[in-house]
Amino acid sequence: MRTRMLSAVFTLFWVISCIVGLPQKPSPNAVRVNKCCEKFEILVDAVCTHLNDSAAEDAGPWSPIFTGYHGEENVQVAEWRYVIGLPDCGPLQMWPIYHYITSSDKLVLLPDGKMRHFIKNTNDADDFHKHVAETDEKPLFYDYEPGQYCMDKAILTKSGKETKQAQFAIVCSPEKVSHWTDTDILIRKIINPVCHGISMIILLVIAVIYFVLPSLRDLVGNIVTTITVCLIVNQAADLVRIFTEFSSHVSFLVADTIHYLSLMAAFFWLNSMGYYIWKTFRSRNVFLRVTDGRKYCWYSGYAWGATIVMSALATFAHVFLDTAQSKQHSIIEDQESMGWLGIAMFFTPIAVLVSINIFFYVTTQKIINRMNTYGRIHHKLKSSFVMFSLMFMVMSTAWLFLVLSWIRYDVFLYTHIVVNALQAPALLYICVLRQNHVTFLLRKSCCYNEPPSATDWGDEMTYMNGGDY
């Protein structure tokens, strides 16, 4: 009997010990403490390293120390649990923060699991705690919710001769609070996108007109169509750059690259148009065809080849040669964008093309002034030259104000928005409304319900007296 009682007692103790030894599931109400590395790891030179490693064993593990909202130190929390891993920032950027003795940053873990990042104004720790306790003058800080940060201990061995210990955190960049009633936000986030949408519709109308009407699908008409398509892509990419809060860092950088690439391609095509008109006026044997596919292929090789080469050089300069500071120049949002060296690789060819186009304009105008008689072909060439000159003036003006918008004054940015909004209507007037033969073909197609002629300039020649087209 006594043996049975002892056996039952030992069995009861064994069951209790097994229950106590089982891992307990943390309470759902436990405070979350976000740790960057595993429990047995700390950061050594920004790399998660096991505590048994020689560089980390002297530092010891990291454990959370909670501080009250009013500066109370070593606040006891009833129950907390680790959540391992980097924060889920979504489209927001992740930023590292180091807190050591002489740093201007201080990291505090609050009792409810939030992390508070202070920007302190003094290097004296006692003065800083006194400043935190003040209620009249609060220091600059930002609170990060659980899941928007992770903390850990960091060992810095490459910062100098001595090994430095620090508190480390990776945080998601705070979202900016936008007030839609502000004039600045109204212009940038509402009027500017609406103008981009209207511009894309107008440019699409120009491209469709020159693509659909057979009489307009000559070399100049095909170049006009290509230029408008490039400008549509440019406007769409710029629209993505406006709403950076709805896009990730990578998509913003890609949109930035496409924005500059498409603009450069439009100027290369405009240069091809100017060269074609200049060369044709200088030629003694002037012969035009409605659709010159072979010449269009030659000009395509020049325009797209030069665009691809310069874009590759700009991307290489951005990735390997640009500094991190120059990639933060964007005045629209605080996200990484194409660096200054990469932008220079995009915009230097445009500046050279503007100079070459000025040469084409001046020399072609001299040739036209010396001509005494004009045939039908010369009238068409002169009309194309006038269209080229006006397109060159409008696109160069828009490009110039784009460059000026990088100056950190709102007036330059607002002027760029206005000029960019007027660019598409101006091109519509130059390429369609001002061209009498184009409006004639549109009326004939839409109103008379007759297909336009595919011959040179169509049957509108019957109604023309050789006037200004």
Coordinates of C-alpha atoms in Angstrom, one line a residue:
M1 CA 0.0 0.0 0.0
R2 CA 2.8 2.4 0.9
T3 CA 4.6 1.5 -2.3
R4 CA 1.5 2.3 -4.3
M5 CA 1.1 5.7 -2.6
L6 CA 4.8 6.6 -3.3
S7 CA 4.4 5.5 -7.0
A8 CA 1.3 7.7 -7.3
V9 CA 3.1 10.7 -5.8
F10 CA 6.1 10.3 -8.2
T11 CA 3.7 10.0 -11.1
L12 CA 1.9 13.2 -10.1
F13 CA 5.2 15.1 -9.8
W14 CA 6.3 13.7 -13.2
V15 CA 3.1 14.9 -14.8
I16 CA 3.4 18.4 -13.2
S17 CA 7.1 18.7 -14.3
C18 CA 6.2 17.7 -17.9
I19 CA 3.4 20.3 -18.0
V20 CA 5.6 23.0 -16.6
G21 CA 8.4 22.1 -19.0
L22 CA 6.2 22.4 -22.1
P23 CA 6.6 25.7 -24.1
Q24 CA 3.8 28.0 -23.1
K25 CA 1.9 29.8 -25.8
P26 CA 2.2 33.6 -25.3
S27 CA -0.9 35.5 -24.4
P28 CA -2.5 37.5 -27.3
N29 CA -2.4 40.5 -25.0
A30 CA 1.4 40.3 -24.6
V31 CA 3.3 43.4 -25.7
R32 CA 5.1 42.9 -29.0
V33 CA 8.8 43.6 -29.1
N34 CA 10.1 43.7 -32.6
K35 CA 13.7 42.3 -32.8
C36 CA 15.6 42.5 -36.0
C37 CA 17.7 39.3 -35.5
E38 CA 17.1 36.0 -33.8
K39 CA 17.1 35.8 -30.0
F40 CA 20.6 34.3 -30.0
E41 CA 21.9 37.0 -32.4
I42 CA 22.9 40.6 -32.5
L43 CA 24.1 42.9 -35.2
V44 CA 27.8 43.1 -35.9
D45 CA 28.6 45.7 -38.7
A46 CA 25.0 45.5 -39.9
V47 CA 25.1 41.6 -40.1
C48 CA 23.1 39.3 -37.8
T49 CA 25.8 37.4 -35.8
H50 CA 25.6 34.5 -33.3
L51 CA 26.4 35.4 -29.7
N52 CA 29.1 32.7 -29.7
D53 CA 31.0 34.6 -32.3
S54 CA 34.2 36.3 -31.0
A55 CA 32.9 39.8 -32.1
A56 CA 29.6 39.4 -30.3
E57 CA 30.2 37.2 -27.2
D58 CA 31.5 40.1 -25.1
A59 CA 28.5 42.3 -25.8
G60 CA 25.9 39.9 -24.6
P61 CA 22.3 39.5 -25.8
W62 CA 19.8 42.3 -26.3
S63 CA 16.9 42.6 -24.0
P64 CA 14.2 45.3 -24.1
I65 CA 14.1 48.1 -21.6
F66 CA 10.8 49.9 -21.4
T67 CA 10.5 53.7 -20.8
G68 CA 7.4 55.5 -19.8
Y69 CA 5.7 58.2 -21.8
H70 CA 6.9 60.8 -19.4
G71 CA 10.5 59.6 -19.2
E72 CA 10.1 57.0 -16.4
E73 CA 13.0 54.5 -16.7
N74 CA 12.9 50.7 -16.3
V75 CA 9.1 50.4 -16.5
Q76 CA 8.0 46.9 -15.7
V77 CA 5.7 45.2 -18.3
A78 CA 3.7 42.3 -17.1
E79 CA 4.1 40.2 -20.3
W80 CA 5.9 40.7 -23.6
R81 CA 7.1 38.6 -26.5
Y82 CA 9.6 38.8 -29.3
V83 CA 8.5 39.2 -32.9
I84 CA 11.6 38.4 -35.1
G85 CA 12.2 40.0 -38.5
L86 CA 12.4 43.2 -40.4
P87 CA 9.4 45.5 -40.5
D88 CA 6.8 45.3 -43.2
C89 CA 7.1 48.7 -44.8
G90 CA 5.2 48.0 -48.0
P91 CA 5.8 50.9 -50.4
L92 CA 7.6 52.9 -47.7
Q93 CA 11.3 53.0 -47.5
M94 CA 13.3 51.4 -44.6
W95 CA 15.8 53.6 -42.7
P96 CA 18.5 52.5 -40.2
I97 CA 18.9 54.5 -37.0
Y98 CA 21.9 54.2 -34.5
H99 CA 21.6 55.3 -30.9
Y100 CA 24.9 55.7 -29.1
I101 CA 26.3 58.1 -26.5
T102 CA 27.2 61.0 -28.8
S103 CA 24.5 60.5 -31.5
S104 CA 21.7 62.9 -32.2
D105 CA 19.2 60.1 -32.1
K106 CA 17.7 58.3 -29.1
L107 CA 15.6 55.2 -29.3
V108 CA 13.0 54.5 -26.6
L109 CA 10.8 51.4 -26.2
L110 CA 7.4 52.4 -24.7
P111 CA 5.4 50.1 -22.5
D112 CA 2.7 49.4 -25.1
G113 CA 5.3 48.1 -27.7
K114 CA 5.7 51.4 -29.7
M115 CA 9.2 52.7 -30.3
R116 CA 9.8 56.4 -30.0
H117 CA 12.6 58.1 -32.0
F118 CA 13.9 61.3 -30.4
I119 CA 16.0 63.9 -32.1
K120 CA 17.8 65.3 -29.2
N121 CA 19.4 68.8 -29.1
T122 CA 22.1 68.1 -26.6
N123 CA 24.8 65.4 -26.2
D124 CA 24.5 65.4 -22.4
A125 CA 22.4 62.4 -21.3
D126 CA 21.2 64.0 -18.0
D127 CA 20.1 67.1 -19.8
F128 CA 18.3 65.0 -22.3
H129 CA 16.3 63.1 -19.7
K130 CA 15.5 66.3 -18.0
H131 CA 14.3 67.7 -21.4
V132 CA 12.2 64.6 -21.9
A133 CA 10.5 65.1 -18.6
E134 CA 9.6 68.7 -19.4
T135 CA 6.0 69.2 -20.3
D136 CA 6.2 72.7 -21.7
E137 CA 8.9 72.1 -24.3
K138 CA 8.7 68.7 -25.9
P139 CA 11.6 67.4 -28.0
L140 CA 11.1 66.4 -31.6
F141 CA 10.1 62.7 -31.8
Y142 CA 8.0 60.2 -33.8
D143 CA 6.3 57.1 -32.6
Y144 CA 6.5 53.9 -34.6
E145 CA 3.7 51.3 -34.2
P146 CA 4.6 47.6 -33.7
G147 CA 5.4 46.1 -37.1
Q148 CA 6.8 49.4 -38.4
Y149 CA 10.2 49.0 -36.7
C150 CA 12.6 46.4 -35.3
M151 CA 15.3 47.0 -32.6
D152 CA 18.5 45.2 -31.7
K153 CA 22.0 45.7 -30.2
A154 CA 24.6 46.7 -32.7
I155 CA 28.4 46.3 -32.6
L156 CA 30.4 48.7 -34.9
T157 CA 34.0 47.5 -35.5
K158 CA 34.7 49.4 -38.7
S159 CA 33.8 52.9 -37.4
G160 CA 37.2 53.5 -35.9
K161 CA 40.0 52.0 -33.8
E162 CA 37.6 51.2 -30.9
T163 CA 34.6 48.9 -31.0
K164 CA 31.4 50.9 -30.5
Q165 CA 28.1 49.5 -29.1
A166 CA 24.8 51.1 -30.0
Q167 CA 21.1 50.6 -30.0
F168 CA 20.0 49.9 -33.5
A169 CA 16.6 50.1 -35.3
I170 CA 15.2 49.8 -38.8
V171 CA 12.1 51.9 -39.2
C172 CA 9.6 52.6 -42.0
S173 CA 9.7 56.1 -43.2
P174 CA 6.8 58.0 -41.8
E175 CA 3.9 58.9 -44.1
K176 CA 3.4 62.6 -44.7
V177 CA 0.1 64.0 -43.6
S178 CA -1.4 65.9 -46.6
H179 CA -3.9 68.6 -46.3
W180 CA -5.9 68.7 -49.5
T181 CA -7.1 72.2 -48.9
D182 CA -3.5 73.6 -49.0
T183 CA -2.7 75.5 -52.2
D184 CA 0.5 73.6 -52.7
I185 CA -1.1 70.2 -52.3
L186 CA -4.0 71.3 -54.5
I187 CA -1.7 72.3 -57.4
R188 CA 0.7 69.3 -57.1
K189 CA -1.7 66.5 -56.3
I190 CA -5.0 67.5 -58.0
I191 CA -4.4 70.1 -60.8
N192 CA -1.1 68.7 -62.0
P193 CA -2.4 65.1 -62.4
V194 CA -5.6 66.4 -64.1
C195 CA -3.5 68.4 -66.6
H196 CA -1.4 65.3 -67.2
G197 CA -4.5 63.3 -68.0
I198 CA -5.8 66.0 -70.4
S199 CA -2.4 66.2 -72.1
M200 CA -2.3 62.5 -72.7
I201 CA -5.7 62.6 -74.3
I202 CA -4.8 65.5 -76.6
L203 CA -1.5 63.9 -77.6
L204 CA -3.3 60.6 -78.3
V205 CA -5.7 62.5 -80.6
I206 CA -2.8 63.9 -82.6
A207 CA -1.2 60.5 -82.9
V208 CA -4.4 58.9 -84.0
I209 CA -5.1 61.6 -86.6
Y210 CA -1.7 61.2 -88.2
F211 CA -1.8 57.4 -88.0
V212 CA -5.3 56.9 -89.4
L213 CA -5.4 59.4 -92.3
P214 CA -3.4 57.8 -95.2
S215 CA -2.4 61.1 -96.7
L216 CA -0.5 62.0 -93.5
R217 CA 1.5 58.8 -93.2
D218 CA 4.5 60.2 -95.0
L219 CA 7.9 60.5 -93.3
V220 CA 7.1 63.8 -91.5
G221 CA 3.7 62.5 -90.4
N222 CA 5.2 59.2 -89.0
I223 CA 7.8 61.3 -87.1
V224 CA 5.0 63.5 -85.6
T225 CA 3.1 60.3 -84.6
T226 CA 6.3 58.9 -82.9
I227 CA 7.0 62.2 -81.1
T228 CA 3.5 62.3 -79.7
V229 CA 3.7 58.7 -78.5
C230 CA 7.0 59.5 -76.7
L231 CA 5.4 62.5 -75.0
I232 CA 2.4 60.3 -74.0
V233 CA 4.8 57.9 -72.3
N234 CA 6.6 60.9 -70.7
Q235 CA 3.4 62.3 -69.3
A236 CA 2.3 58.8 -67.9
A237 CA 5.7 58.3 -66.2
D238 CA 5.6 61.8 -64.7
L239 CA 2.1 61.0 -63.4
V240 CA 3.5 58.0 -61.5
R241 CA 6.2 60.2 -60.0
I242 CA 3.5 62.5 -58.6
F243 CA 1.8 59.8 -56.6
T244 CA 4.8 58.3 -54.9
E245 CA 2.8 57.2 -51.8
F246 CA 1.0 54.7 -53.9
S247 CA 4.1 53.2 -55.5
S248 CA 7.1 51.4 -54.2
H249 CA 10.7 52.8 -54.3
V250 CA 11.6 50.6 -57.3
S251 CA 8.6 51.6 -59.3
F252 CA 9.2 55.2 -58.6
L253 CA 12.8 54.9 -59.8
V254 CA 11.7 53.1 -62.9
A255 CA 9.1 55.8 -63.6
D256 CA 11.8 58.4 -63.1
T257 CA 14.0 56.7 -65.7
I258 CA 11.2 56.2 -68.2
H259 CA 10.3 59.9 -67.8
Y260 CA 13.7 61.1 -68.8
L261 CA 14.2 58.4 -71.5
S262 CA 11.0 59.1 -73.3
L263 CA 11.7 62.9 -73.3
M264 CA 15.1 62.3 -74.7
A265 CA 13.6 60.0 -77.4
A266 CA 11.1 62.7 -78.4
F267 CA 14.0 65.2 -78.9
F268 CA 16.0 62.7 -81.0
W269 CA 13.0 62.3 -83.2
L270 CA 12.5 66.0 -83.5
N271 CA 16.1 66.3 -84.5
S272 CA 15.5 63.7 -87.2
M273 CA 12.6 65.7 -88.5
G274 CA 14.8 68.9 -88.6
Y275 CA 17.6 67.1 -90.4
Y276 CA 15.3 65.6 -93.0
I277 CA 13.8 69.0 -93.8
W278 CA 17.2 70.7 -93.8
K279 CA 18.7 68.0 -96.1
T280 CA 15.8 68.0 -98.5
F281 CA 15.8 71.8 -98.9
R282 CA 19.6 71.7 -99.7
S283 CA 19.2 68.9 -102.2
R284 CA 18.9 69.9 -105.9
N285 CA 16.7 66.9 -106.8
V286 CA 13.7 67.2 -104.5
F287 CA 11.4 64.1 -104.7
L288 CA 8.9 63.2 -102.0
R289 CA 6.9 60.1 -101.5
V290 CA 3.8 59.7 -99.4
T291 CA 5.2 56.9 -97.3
D292 CA 9.0 56.6 -97.1
G293 CA 9.4 53.4 -95.1
R294 CA 13.1 52.9 -95.7
K295 CA 14.0 56.4 -94.6
Y296 CA 11.8 56.0 -91.5
C297 CA 13.7 52.8 -90.6
W298 CA 17.0 54.7 -91.0
Y299 CA 15.8 57.5 -88.7
S300 CA 14.4 54.9 -86.3
G301 CA 17.8 53.3 -86.0
Y302 CA 19.4 56.7 -85.2
A303 CA 16.8 57.9 -82.8
W304 CA 16.2 54.7 -80.8
G305 CA 19.8 53.6 -81.0
A306 CA 21.1 56.9 -79.6
T307 CA 18.3 56.9 -76.9
I308 CA 19.2 53.3 -75.8
V309 CA 22.9 54.1 -75.6
M310 CA 22.5 57.3 -73.6
S311 CA 20.0 55.6 -71.3
A312 CA 22.4 52.8 -70.6
L313 CA 25.1 55.3 -69.8
A314 CA 22.8 57.2 -67.5
T315 CA 21.7 54.1 -65.7
F316 CA 25.3 53.0 -65.2
A317 CA 26.2 56.4 -63.9
H318 CA 23.3 56.4 -61.5
V319 CA 24.0 52.9 -60.1
F320 CA 27.8 52.9 -59.9
L321 CA 29.0 56.5 -60.0
D322 CA 26.3 58.7 -58.3
T323 CA 26.5 59.4 -54.6
A324 CA 23.6 58.4 -52.3
Q325 CA 23.1 62.1 -51.4
S326 CA 22.5 63.2 -55.0
K327 CA 19.8 60.5 -55.4
Q328 CA 17.7 62.3 -52.8
H329 CA 17.2 65.5 -54.8
S330 CA 13.6 65.0 -55.7
I331 CA 11.4 68.0 -54.7
I332 CA 8.2 66.1 -55.3
E333 CA 8.6 63.5 -52.6
D334 CA 11.4 62.3 -50.3
Q335 CA 12.1 59.1 -52.2
E336 CA 15.2 58.1 -54.1
S337 CA 15.2 59.2 -57.7
M338 CA 17.6 59.4 -60.6
G339 CA 20.8 61.0 -59.3
W340 CA 22.3 64.3 -60.7
L341 CA 24.9 62.5 -62.7
G342 CA 22.3 60.2 -64.3
I343 CA 20.1 63.2 -65.1
A344 CA 23.1 64.9 -66.7
M345 CA 23.6 61.9 -69.0
F346 CA 19.9 62.3 -70.0
F347 CA 19.8 66.0 -70.4
T348 CA 23.2 66.8 -71.9
P349 CA 22.2 65.2 -75.3
I350 CA 19.0 67.2 -75.2
A351 CA 20.9 70.4 -74.8
V352 CA 23.2 69.4 -77.7
L353 CA 20.1 68.5 -79.9
V354 CA 18.6 71.9 -79.1
S355 CA 21.8 73.6 -80.4
I356 CA 21.7 71.4 -83.6
N357 CA 18.1 72.1 -84.2
I358 CA 18.8 75.9 -84.0
F359 CA 21.4 75.4 -86.7
F360 CA 18.9 73.5 -88.8
Y361 CA 16.3 76.3 -88.4
V362 CA 18.7 79.1 -89.2
T363 CA 20.2 77.5 -92.3
T364 CA 16.9 76.3 -93.7
Q365 CA 15.3 79.7 -93.2
K366 CA 18.2 81.2 -95.2
I367 CA 17.6 78.7 -98.0
I368 CA 13.8 79.5 -98.1
N369 CA 14.5 83.3 -98.2
R370 CA 16.7 82.9 -101.2
M371 CA 14.1 80.9 -103.1
N372 CA 12.0 82.9 -105.7
T373 CA 9.6 80.2 -106.9
Y374 CA 7.8 77.5 -105.1
G375 CA 6.3 74.3 -106.4
R376 CA 3.8 72.0 -104.8
I377 CA 6.6 70.0 -103.1
H378 CA 8.3 73.1 -101.8
H379 CA 5.0 74.3 -100.4
K380 CA 4.6 71.1 -98.5
L381 CA 8.2 71.2 -97.3
K382 CA 7.8 74.8 -96.2
S383 CA 4.7 73.7 -94.2
S384 CA 6.6 70.9 -92.6
F385 CA 9.4 73.4 -91.8
V386 CA 7.0 75.8 -90.1
M387 CA 5.5 72.9 -88.1
F388 CA 9.0 71.7 -87.1
S389 CA 10.0 75.2 -86.0
L390 CA 6.9 75.6 -83.8
M391 CA 7.2 72.1 -82.3
F392 CA 10.8 72.8 -81.6
M393 CA 10.0 76.1 -79.8
V394 CA 7.2 74.5 -77.7
M395 CA 9.1 71.4 -76.7
S396 CA 12.3 73.4 -75.9
T397 CA 10.3 75.8 -73.7
A398 CA 8.7 72.9 -71.8
W399 CA 12.1 71.3 -71.3
L400 CA 13.7 74.5 -70.1
F401 CA 11.0 75.0 -67.5
L402 CA 11.4 71.4 -66.4
V403 CA 15.1 72.1 -65.7
L404 CA 14.1 75.3 -63.8
S405 CA 11.6 73.3 -61.7
W406 CA 14.6 71.6 -59.9
I407 CA 15.4 75.0 -58.3
R408 CA 13.9 74.8 -54.8
Y409 CA 11.4 77.6 -55.2
D410 CA 7.7 76.8 -55.6
V411 CA 7.3 79.4 -58.3
F412 CA 9.5 77.5 -60.7
L413 CA 7.6 74.3 -60.1
Y414 CA 4.2 75.9 -60.5
T415 CA 5.4 77.6 -63.8
H416 CA 6.6 74.2 -65.0
I417 CA 3.2 72.7 -64.3
V418 CA 1.5 75.4 -66.3
V419 CA 3.9 75.2 -69.2
N420 CA 3.6 71.4 -69.2
A421 CA -0.2 71.6 -69.3
L422 CA -0.1 74.0 -72.3
Q423 CA 2.4 71.9 -74.3
A424 CA -0.2 69.4 -75.6
P425 CA -2.8 72.0 -76.6
A426 CA -0.1 74.0 -78.4
L427 CA 1.0 70.8 -80.3
L428 CA -2.6 70.1 -81.2
Y429 CA -2.9 73.6 -82.7
I430 CA 0.5 73.3 -84.5
C431 CA 0.0 69.8 -86.0
V432 CA -3.7 69.7 -86.6
L433 CA -5.7 73.0 -86.3
R434 CA -3.1 75.2 -88.0
Q435 CA -2.6 72.7 -90.9
N436 CA -5.4 73.5 -93.5
H437 CA -4.9 70.2 -95.3
V438 CA -5.2 68.3 -92.1
T439 CA -8.4 70.0 -91.1
F440 CA -9.7 69.5 -94.6
L441 CA -9.1 65.8 -94.4
L442 CA -10.8 65.6 -91.0
R443 CA -13.9 67.3 -92.3
K444 CA -13.9 65.1 -95.4
S445 CA -13.6 61.9 -93.3
C446 CA -16.0 62.9 -90.5
C447 CA -18.6 65.2 -92.1
Y448 CA -18.7 64.1 -95.7
N449 CA -18.5 60.4 -94.8
E450 CA -16.0 59.8 -97.6
P451 CA -12.6 58.2 -97.2
P452 CA -9.6 60.5 -97.7
S453 CA -7.5 60.0 -100.8
A454 CA -4.2 58.1 -100.4
T455 CA -2.5 60.1 -103.1
D456 CA 0.0 63.0 -102.4
W457 CA -1.9 65.5 -100.2
G458 CA -5.3 63.9 -101.3
D459 CA -8.0 65.7 -103.2
E460 CA -7.8 68.7 -101.0
M461 CA -5.4 70.1 -103.6
T462 CA -8.4 71.0 -105.7
Y463 CA -9.5 73.5 -103.1
M464 CA -6.2 75.0 -102.4
N465 CA -4.6 78.1 -104.1
G466 CA -1.1 77.5 -102.8
G467 CA -1.6 79.4 -99.6
D468 CA -0.1 78.8 -96.1
Y469 CA -0.8 75.4 -94.9

